[in-house]
GROMACS .gro file of C-alpha atoms in nm:
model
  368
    1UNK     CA    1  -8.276  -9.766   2.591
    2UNK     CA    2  -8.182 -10.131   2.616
    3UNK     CA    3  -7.866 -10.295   2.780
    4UNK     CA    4  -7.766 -10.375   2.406
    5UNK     CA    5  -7.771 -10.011   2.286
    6UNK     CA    6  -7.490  -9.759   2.358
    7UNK     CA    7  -7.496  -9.441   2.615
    8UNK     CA    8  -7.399  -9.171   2.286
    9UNK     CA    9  -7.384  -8.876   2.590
   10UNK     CA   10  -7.170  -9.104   2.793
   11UNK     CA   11  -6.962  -9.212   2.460
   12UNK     CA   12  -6.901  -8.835   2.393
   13UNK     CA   13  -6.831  -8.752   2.779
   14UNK     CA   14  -6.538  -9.027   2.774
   15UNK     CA   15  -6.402  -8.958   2.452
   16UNK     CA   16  -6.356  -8.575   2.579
   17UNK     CA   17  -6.233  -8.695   2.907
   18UNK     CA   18  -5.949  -8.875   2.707
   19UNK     CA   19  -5.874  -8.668   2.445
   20UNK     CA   20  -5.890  -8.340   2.684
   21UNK     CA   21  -6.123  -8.050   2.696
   22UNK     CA   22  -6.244  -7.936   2.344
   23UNK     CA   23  -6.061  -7.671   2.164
   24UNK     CA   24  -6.269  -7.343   2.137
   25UNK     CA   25  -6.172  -7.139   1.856
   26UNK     CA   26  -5.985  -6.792   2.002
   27UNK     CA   27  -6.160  -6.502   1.951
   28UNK     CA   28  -5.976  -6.254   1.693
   29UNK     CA   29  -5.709  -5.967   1.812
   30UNK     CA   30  -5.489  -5.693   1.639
   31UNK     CA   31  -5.286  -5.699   1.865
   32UNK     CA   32  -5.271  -5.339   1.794
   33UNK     CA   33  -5.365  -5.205   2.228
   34UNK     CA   34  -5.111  -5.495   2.343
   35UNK     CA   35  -4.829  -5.342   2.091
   36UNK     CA   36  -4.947  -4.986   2.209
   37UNK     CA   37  -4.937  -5.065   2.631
   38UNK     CA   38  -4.555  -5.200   2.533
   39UNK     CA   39  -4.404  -4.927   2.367
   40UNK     CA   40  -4.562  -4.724   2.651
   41UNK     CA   41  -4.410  -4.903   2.949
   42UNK     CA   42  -4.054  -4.922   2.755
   43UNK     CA   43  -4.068  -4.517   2.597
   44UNK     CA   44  -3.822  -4.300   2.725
   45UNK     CA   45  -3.926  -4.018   2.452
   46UNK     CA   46  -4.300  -4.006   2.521
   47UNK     CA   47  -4.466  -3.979   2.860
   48UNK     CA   48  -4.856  -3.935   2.947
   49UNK     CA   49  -4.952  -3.720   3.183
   50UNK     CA   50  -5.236  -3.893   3.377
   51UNK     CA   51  -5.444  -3.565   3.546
   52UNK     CA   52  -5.443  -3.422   3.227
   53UNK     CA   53  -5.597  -3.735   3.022
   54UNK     CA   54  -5.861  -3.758   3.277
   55UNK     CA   55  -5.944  -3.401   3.237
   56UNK     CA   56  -5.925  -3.424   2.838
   57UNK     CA   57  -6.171  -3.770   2.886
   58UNK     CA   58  -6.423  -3.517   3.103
   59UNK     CA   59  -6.380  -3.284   2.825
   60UNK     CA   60  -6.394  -3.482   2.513
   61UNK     CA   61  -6.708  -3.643   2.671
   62UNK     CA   62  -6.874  -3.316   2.717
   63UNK     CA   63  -6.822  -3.178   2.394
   64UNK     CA   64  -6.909  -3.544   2.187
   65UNK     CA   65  -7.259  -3.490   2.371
   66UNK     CA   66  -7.299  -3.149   2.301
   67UNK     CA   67  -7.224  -3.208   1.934
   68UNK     CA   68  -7.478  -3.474   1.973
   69UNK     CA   69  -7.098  -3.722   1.767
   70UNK     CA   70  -7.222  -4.046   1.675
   71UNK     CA   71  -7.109  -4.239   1.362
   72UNK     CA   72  -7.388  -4.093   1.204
   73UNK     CA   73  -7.105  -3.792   1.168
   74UNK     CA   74  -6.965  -3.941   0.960
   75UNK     CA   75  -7.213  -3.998   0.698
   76UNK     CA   76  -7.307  -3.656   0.735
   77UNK     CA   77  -7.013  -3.498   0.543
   78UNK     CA   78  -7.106  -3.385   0.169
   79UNK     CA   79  -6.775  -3.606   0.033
   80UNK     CA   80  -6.811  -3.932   0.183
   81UNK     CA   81  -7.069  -4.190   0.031
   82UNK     CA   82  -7.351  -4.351   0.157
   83UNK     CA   83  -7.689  -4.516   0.069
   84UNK     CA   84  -7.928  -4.232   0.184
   85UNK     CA   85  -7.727  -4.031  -0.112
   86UNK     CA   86  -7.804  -4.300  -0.365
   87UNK     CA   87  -7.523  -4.473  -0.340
   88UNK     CA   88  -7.540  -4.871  -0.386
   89UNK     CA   89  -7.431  -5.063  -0.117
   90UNK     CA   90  -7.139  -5.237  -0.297
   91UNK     CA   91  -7.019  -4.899  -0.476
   92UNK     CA   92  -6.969  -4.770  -0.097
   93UNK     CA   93  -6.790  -5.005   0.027
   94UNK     CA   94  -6.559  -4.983  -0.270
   95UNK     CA   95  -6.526  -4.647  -0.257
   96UNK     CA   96  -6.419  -4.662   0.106
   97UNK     CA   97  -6.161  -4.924   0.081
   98UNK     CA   98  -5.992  -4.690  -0.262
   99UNK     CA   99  -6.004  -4.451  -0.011
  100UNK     CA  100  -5.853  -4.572   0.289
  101UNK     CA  101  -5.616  -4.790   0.074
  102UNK     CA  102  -5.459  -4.433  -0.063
  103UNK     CA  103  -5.545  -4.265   0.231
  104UNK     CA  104  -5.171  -4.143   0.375
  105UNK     CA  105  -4.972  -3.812   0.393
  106UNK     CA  106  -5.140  -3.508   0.275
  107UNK     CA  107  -4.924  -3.273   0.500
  108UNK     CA  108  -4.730  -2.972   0.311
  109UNK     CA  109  -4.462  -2.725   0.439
  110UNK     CA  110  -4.669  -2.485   0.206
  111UNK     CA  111  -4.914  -2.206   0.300
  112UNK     CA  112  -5.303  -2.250   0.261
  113UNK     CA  113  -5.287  -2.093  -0.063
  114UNK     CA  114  -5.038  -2.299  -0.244
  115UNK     CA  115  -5.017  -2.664  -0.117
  116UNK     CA  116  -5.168  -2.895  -0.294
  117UNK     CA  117  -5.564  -2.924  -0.320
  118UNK     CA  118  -5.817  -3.029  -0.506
  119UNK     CA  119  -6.113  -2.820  -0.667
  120UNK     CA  120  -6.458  -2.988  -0.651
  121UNK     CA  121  -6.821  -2.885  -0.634
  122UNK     CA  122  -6.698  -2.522  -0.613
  123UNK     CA  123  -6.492  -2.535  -0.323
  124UNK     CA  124  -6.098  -2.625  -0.259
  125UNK     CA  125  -6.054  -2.919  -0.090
  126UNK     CA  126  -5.722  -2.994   0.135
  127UNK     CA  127  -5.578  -3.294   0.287
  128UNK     CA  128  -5.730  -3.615   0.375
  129UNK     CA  129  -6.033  -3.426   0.182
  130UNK     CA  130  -5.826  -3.360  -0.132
  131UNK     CA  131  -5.849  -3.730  -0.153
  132UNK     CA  132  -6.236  -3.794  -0.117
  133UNK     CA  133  -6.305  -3.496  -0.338
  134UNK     CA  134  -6.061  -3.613  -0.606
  135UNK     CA  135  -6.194  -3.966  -0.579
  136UNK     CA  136  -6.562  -3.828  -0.628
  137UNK     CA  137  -6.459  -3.621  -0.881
  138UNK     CA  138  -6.253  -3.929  -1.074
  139UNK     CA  139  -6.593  -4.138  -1.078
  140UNK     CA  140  -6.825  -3.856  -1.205
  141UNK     CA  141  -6.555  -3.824  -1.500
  142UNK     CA  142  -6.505  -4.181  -1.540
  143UNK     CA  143  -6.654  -4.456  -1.308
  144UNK     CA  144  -6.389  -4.749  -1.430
  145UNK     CA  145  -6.066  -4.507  -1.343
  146UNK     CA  146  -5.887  -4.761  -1.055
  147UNK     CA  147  -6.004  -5.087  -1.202
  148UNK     CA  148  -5.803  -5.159  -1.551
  149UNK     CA  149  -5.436  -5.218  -1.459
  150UNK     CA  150  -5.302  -5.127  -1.776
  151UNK     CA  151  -5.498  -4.800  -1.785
  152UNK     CA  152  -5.396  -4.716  -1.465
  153UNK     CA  153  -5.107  -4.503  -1.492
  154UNK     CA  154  -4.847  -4.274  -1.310
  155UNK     CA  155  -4.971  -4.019  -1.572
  156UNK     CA  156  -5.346  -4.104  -1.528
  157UNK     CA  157  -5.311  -4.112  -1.135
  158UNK     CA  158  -5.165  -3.733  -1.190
  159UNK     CA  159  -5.467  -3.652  -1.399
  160UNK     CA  160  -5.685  -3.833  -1.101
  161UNK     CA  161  -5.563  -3.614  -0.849
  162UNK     CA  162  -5.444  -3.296  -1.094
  163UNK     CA  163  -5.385  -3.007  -0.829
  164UNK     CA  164  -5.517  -2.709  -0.788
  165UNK     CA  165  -5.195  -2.527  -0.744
  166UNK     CA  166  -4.883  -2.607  -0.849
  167UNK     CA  167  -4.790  -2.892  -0.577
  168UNK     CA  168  -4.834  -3.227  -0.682
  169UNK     CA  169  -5.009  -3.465  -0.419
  170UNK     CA  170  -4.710  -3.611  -0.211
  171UNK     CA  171  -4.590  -3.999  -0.264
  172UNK     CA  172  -4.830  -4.073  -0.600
  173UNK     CA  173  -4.593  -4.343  -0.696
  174UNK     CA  174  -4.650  -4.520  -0.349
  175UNK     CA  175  -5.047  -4.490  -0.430
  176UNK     CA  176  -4.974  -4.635  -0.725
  177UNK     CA  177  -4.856  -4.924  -0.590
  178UNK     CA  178  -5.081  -4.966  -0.308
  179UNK     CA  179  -5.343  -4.965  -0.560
  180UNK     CA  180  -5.133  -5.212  -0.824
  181UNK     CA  181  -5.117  -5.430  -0.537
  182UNK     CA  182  -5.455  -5.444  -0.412
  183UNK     CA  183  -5.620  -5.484  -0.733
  184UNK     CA  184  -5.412  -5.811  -0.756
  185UNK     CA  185  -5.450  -5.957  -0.455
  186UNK     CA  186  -5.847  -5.889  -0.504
  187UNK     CA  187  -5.852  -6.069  -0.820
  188UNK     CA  188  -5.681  -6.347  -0.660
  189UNK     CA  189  -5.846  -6.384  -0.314
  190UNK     CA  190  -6.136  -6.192  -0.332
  191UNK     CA  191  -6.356  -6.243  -0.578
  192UNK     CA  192  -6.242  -5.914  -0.771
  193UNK     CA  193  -6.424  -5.707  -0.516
  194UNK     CA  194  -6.411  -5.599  -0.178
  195UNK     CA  195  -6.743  -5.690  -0.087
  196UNK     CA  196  -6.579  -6.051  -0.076
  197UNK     CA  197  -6.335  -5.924   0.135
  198UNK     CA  198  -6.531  -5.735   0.395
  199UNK     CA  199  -6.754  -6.045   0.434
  200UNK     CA  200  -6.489  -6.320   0.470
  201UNK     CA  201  -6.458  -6.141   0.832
  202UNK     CA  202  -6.824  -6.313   0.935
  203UNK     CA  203  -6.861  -5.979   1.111
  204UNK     CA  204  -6.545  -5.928   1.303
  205UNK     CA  205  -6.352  -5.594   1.314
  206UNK     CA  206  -6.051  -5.801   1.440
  207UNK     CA  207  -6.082  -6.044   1.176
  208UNK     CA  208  -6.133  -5.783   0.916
  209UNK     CA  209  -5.810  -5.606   1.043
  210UNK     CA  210  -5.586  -5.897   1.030
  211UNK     CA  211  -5.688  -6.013   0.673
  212UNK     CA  212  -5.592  -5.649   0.552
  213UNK     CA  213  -5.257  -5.700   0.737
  214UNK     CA  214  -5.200  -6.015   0.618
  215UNK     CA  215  -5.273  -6.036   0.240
  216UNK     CA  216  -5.206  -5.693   0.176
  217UNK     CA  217  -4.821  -5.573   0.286
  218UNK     CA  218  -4.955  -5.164   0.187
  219UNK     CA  219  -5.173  -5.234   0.478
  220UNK     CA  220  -4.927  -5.444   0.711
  221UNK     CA  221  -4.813  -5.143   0.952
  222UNK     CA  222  -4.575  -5.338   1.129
  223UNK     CA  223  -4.267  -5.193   1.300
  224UNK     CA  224  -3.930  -5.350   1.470
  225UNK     CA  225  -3.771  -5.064   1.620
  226UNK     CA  226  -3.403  -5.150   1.766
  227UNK     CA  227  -3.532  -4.969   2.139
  228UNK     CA  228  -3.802  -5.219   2.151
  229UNK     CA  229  -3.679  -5.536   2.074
  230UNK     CA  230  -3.848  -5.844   2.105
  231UNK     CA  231  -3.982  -6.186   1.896
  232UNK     CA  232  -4.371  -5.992   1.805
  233UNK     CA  233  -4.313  -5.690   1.594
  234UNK     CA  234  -4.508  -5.367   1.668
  235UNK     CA  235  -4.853  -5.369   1.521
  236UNK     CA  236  -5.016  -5.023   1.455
  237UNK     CA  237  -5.225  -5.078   1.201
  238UNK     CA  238  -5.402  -4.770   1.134
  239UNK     CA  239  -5.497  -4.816   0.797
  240UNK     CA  240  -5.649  -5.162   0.818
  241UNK     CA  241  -5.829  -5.050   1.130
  242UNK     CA  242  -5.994  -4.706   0.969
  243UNK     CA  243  -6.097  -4.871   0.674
  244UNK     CA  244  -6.275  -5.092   0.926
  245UNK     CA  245  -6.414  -4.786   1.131
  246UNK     CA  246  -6.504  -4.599   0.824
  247UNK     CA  247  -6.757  -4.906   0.735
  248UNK     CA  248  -6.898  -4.945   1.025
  249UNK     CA  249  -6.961  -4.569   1.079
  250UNK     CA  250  -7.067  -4.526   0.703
  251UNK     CA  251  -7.320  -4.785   0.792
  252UNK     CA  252  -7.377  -4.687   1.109
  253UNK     CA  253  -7.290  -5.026   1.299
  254UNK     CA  254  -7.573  -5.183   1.115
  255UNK     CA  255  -7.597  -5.436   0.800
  256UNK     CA  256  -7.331  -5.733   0.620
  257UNK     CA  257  -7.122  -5.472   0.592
  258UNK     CA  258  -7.112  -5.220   0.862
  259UNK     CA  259  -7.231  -5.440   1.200
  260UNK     CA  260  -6.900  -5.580   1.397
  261UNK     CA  261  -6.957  -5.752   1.672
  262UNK     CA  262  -6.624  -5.647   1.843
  263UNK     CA  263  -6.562  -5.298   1.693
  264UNK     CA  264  -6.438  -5.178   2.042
  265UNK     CA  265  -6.145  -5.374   1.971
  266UNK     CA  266  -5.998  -5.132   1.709
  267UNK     CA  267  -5.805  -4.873   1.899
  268UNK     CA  268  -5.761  -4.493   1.749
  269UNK     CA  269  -5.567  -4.394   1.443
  270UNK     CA  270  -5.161  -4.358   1.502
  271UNK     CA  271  -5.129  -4.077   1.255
  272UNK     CA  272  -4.982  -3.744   1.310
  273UNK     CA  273  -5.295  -3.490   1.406
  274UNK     CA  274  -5.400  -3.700   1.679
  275UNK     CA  275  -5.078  -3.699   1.870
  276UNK     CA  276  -5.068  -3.299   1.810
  277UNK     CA  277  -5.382  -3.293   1.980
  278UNK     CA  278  -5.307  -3.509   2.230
  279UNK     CA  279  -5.004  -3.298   2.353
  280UNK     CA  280  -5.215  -2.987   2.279
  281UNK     CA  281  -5.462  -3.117   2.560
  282UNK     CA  282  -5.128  -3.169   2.795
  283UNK     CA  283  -5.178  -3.569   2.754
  284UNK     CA  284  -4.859  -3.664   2.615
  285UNK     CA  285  -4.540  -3.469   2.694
  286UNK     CA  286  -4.208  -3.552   2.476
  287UNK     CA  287  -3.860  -3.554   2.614
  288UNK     CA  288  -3.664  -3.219   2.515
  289UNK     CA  289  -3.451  -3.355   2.201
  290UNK     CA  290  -3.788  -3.507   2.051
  291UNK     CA  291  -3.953  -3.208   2.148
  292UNK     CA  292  -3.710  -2.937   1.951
  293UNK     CA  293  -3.729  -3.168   1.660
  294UNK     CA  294  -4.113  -3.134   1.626
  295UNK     CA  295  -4.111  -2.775   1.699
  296UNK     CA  296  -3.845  -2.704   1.393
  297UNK     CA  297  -4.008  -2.937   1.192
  298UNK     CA  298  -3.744  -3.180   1.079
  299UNK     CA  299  -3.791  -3.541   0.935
  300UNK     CA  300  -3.884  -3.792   1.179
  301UNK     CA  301  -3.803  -4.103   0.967
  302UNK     CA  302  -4.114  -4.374   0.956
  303UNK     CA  303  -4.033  -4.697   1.228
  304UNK     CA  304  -3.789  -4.467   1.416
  305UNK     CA  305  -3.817  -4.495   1.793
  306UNK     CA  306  -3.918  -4.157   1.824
  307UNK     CA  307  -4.217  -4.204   1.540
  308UNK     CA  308  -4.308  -4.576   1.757
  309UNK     CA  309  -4.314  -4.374   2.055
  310UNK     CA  310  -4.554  -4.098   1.898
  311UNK     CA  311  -4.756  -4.320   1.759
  312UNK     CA  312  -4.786  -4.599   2.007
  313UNK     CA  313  -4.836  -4.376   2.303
  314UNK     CA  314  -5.144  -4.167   2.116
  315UNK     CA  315  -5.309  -4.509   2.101
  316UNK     CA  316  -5.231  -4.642   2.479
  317UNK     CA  317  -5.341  -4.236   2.595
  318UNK     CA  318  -5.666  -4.256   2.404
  319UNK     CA  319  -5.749  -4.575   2.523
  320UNK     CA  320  -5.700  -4.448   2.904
  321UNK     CA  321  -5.921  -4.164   2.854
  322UNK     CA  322  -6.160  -4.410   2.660
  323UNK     CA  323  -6.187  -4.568   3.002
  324UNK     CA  324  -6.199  -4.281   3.212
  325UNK     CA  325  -6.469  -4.169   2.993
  326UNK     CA  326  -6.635  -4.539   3.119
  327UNK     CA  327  -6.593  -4.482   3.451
  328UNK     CA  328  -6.719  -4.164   3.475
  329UNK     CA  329  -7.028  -4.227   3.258
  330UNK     CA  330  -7.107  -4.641   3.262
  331UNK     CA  331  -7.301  -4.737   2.982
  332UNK     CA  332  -7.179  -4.453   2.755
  333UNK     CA  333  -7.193  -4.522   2.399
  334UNK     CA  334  -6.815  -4.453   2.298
  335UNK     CA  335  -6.513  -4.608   2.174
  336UNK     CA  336  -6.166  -4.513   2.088
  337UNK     CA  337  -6.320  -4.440   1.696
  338UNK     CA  338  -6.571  -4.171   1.792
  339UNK     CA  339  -6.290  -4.034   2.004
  340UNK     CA  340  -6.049  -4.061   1.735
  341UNK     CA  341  -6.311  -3.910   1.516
  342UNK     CA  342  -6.351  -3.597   1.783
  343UNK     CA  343  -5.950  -3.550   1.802
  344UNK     CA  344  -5.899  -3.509   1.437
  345UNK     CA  345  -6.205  -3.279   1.371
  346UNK     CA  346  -6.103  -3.046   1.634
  347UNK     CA  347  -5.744  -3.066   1.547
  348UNK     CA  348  -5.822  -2.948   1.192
  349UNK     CA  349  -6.049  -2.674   1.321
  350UNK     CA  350  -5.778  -2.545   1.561
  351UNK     CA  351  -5.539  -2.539   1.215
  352UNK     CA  352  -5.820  -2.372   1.036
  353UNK     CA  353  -5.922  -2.090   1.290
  354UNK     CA  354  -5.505  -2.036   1.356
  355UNK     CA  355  -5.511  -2.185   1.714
  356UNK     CA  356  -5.250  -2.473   1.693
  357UNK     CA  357  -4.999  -2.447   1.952
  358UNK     CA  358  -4.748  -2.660   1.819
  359UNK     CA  359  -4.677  -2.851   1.463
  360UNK     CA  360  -4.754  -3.195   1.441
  361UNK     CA  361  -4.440  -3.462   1.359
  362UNK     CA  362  -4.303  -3.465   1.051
  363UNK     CA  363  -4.297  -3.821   0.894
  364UNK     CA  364  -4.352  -3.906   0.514
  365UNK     CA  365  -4.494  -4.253   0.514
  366UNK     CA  366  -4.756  -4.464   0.366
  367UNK     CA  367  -4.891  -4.560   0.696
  368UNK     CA  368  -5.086  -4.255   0.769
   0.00000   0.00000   0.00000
């Protein structure tokens, strides 16, 4: 280099020096654990009890090996999709964000017999499976149901998910305009598909997350409780975050549309089974007015501080026995999904075989 020609490296070295350090992009959060660890140090309703979580993480551990859980589990079920069963690619990942965009409140003050449930491939179908069955069965009748606006009806939702029995599925206006909604924000922002939306998150559950949050309001599950005030409000998120776990388990962590480089950031579910669980296992313990209203069964209204607390301190309690889990086994291959995923199957085999010990909370919401 001659004495005429510039130093570029020590051109670029002063021009940082001057204009400061450069700016590195921050990685992506949901803010959904930070929410969760701050409704836990403030609730006065909800307590964990800490010998007990470390005994459910030994537990839980124990039995996820045994059962050999994996996200392969997922795939396994006969209802849900997924390309070993034929299924394109881009149908699947459609059909899993219908799903988790309706997928809220299946609960019924009914007996077995006569709350609402769907018949498909022989079989009765109840809850959060009512909806995958009635969604499978909806495509095999007519594969364009959910995507003409004008056809899609209060009257031809109620054919969609036509009852077995004599109860209608709870809230079908709300799914009506969850799916209203999304279908126009896809056709604005997303290419009409979301394919376009899964892949705008270059592969980050976080990101993912957040774009559900932010251009959809159905999936914006965001609270301001007057207990917890403060300037952020309380991000739970569980929609937006299962529709991410249900991808990447669907596609078992692998592919443009199931590999997330940070899915250990998405936290478990705030819903209503996995709190039952959790106090089930002894983990969480509610104060006595909060607990006589979940044993009798009366209306816990959605963004009350009791619900906040419920939900908020089920996320914060599975991520401490997520961690215990950790320390105990380093190097273990599990996250607050597969444990989430463990809860709610053993939950609903508990309510199957008669063994629940106590009701879960009763909220009717479109959050979970």
């Amino acid at each position: 280099m001659s004495d005429s020609e510039p130093d570029l490296e020590l051109l670029e070295l002063l021009r940082q020096h001057i204009a400061g350090k450069p700016q590195v992009a921050a990685e992506p959060d949901t803010g959904v654990l930070e929410s969760a660890e701050y409704v836990y140090n403030n609730s006065i309703d909800v307590a964990l009890d800490m010998r007990s979580c470390k005994n459910a993480a030994r537990a839980i551990y124990s039995q996820m090996q045994t059962k050999s859980y994996s996200p392969a589990t997922w795939a396994a079920h006969e209802l849900h999709p997924h390309p070993s069963k034929g299924d394109k690619p881009e149908d699947v990942v459609a059909f899993i964000f219908t799903m988790d965009l309706l997928n809220f409140c299946f609960w019924s003050e009914r007996g077995e017999e006569e709350r609402f449930s769907i018949e498909y491939k022989g079989r009765r179908w109840t809850g959060y499976w009512s909806l995958v069955a009635a969604l499978q069965r909806a495509l095999e009748e007519d594969p364009h149901f959910w995507q003409n606006e004008e056809e899609l009806t209060l009257s031809t939702l109620k054919h969609v998910f036509r009852s077995a029995t004599s109860e209608e599925m709870p809230l079908l206006a709300a799914r009506l305009s969850c799916l209203r909604e999304a279908g126009q924000i896809l056709y604005e922002k997303f290419s009409c598909h979301p394919l376009h939306l899964v892949t705008s998150s270059n592969n980050s559950a976080a990101r993912l997350v957040n774009t559900l949050a932010s251009n959809f309001s159905c999936f914006n599950d965001t609270h301001s409780p007057p207990s917890f005030p403060r300037k952020k409000p309380i991000r739970l998120l569980k929609r937006a975050q299962i529709l991410v776990a249900d991808l990447w388990a669907c596609f078992e962590g692998q592919g443009p549309y199931g590999k997330f480089y940070d899915i250990d950031k998405i936290t478990m579910f705030a819903d209503y089974r996995i709190p039952q669980m959790l106090n089930q296992l002894g983990c969480i313990q509610y104060s006595p007015p909060l607990e006589t209203a979940v044993q009798l069964k009366r209306d816990i209204p959605s963004g009350s501080n009791w619900e906040i607390q419920l939900r908020a301190c089920s996320i914060w309690c599975v991520e401490l026995i997520r961690r215990e889990i950790l320390r105990e086994n380093p190097g273990a291959r599990v996250n607050a999904i597969l444990i989430d995923f463990f809860l709610y199957d053993t939950i609903k085999e508990m309510e199957n075989e008669g063994r629940e010990r106590a009701p879960h909370h009763r909220t009717r919401s479109i959050w979970y």
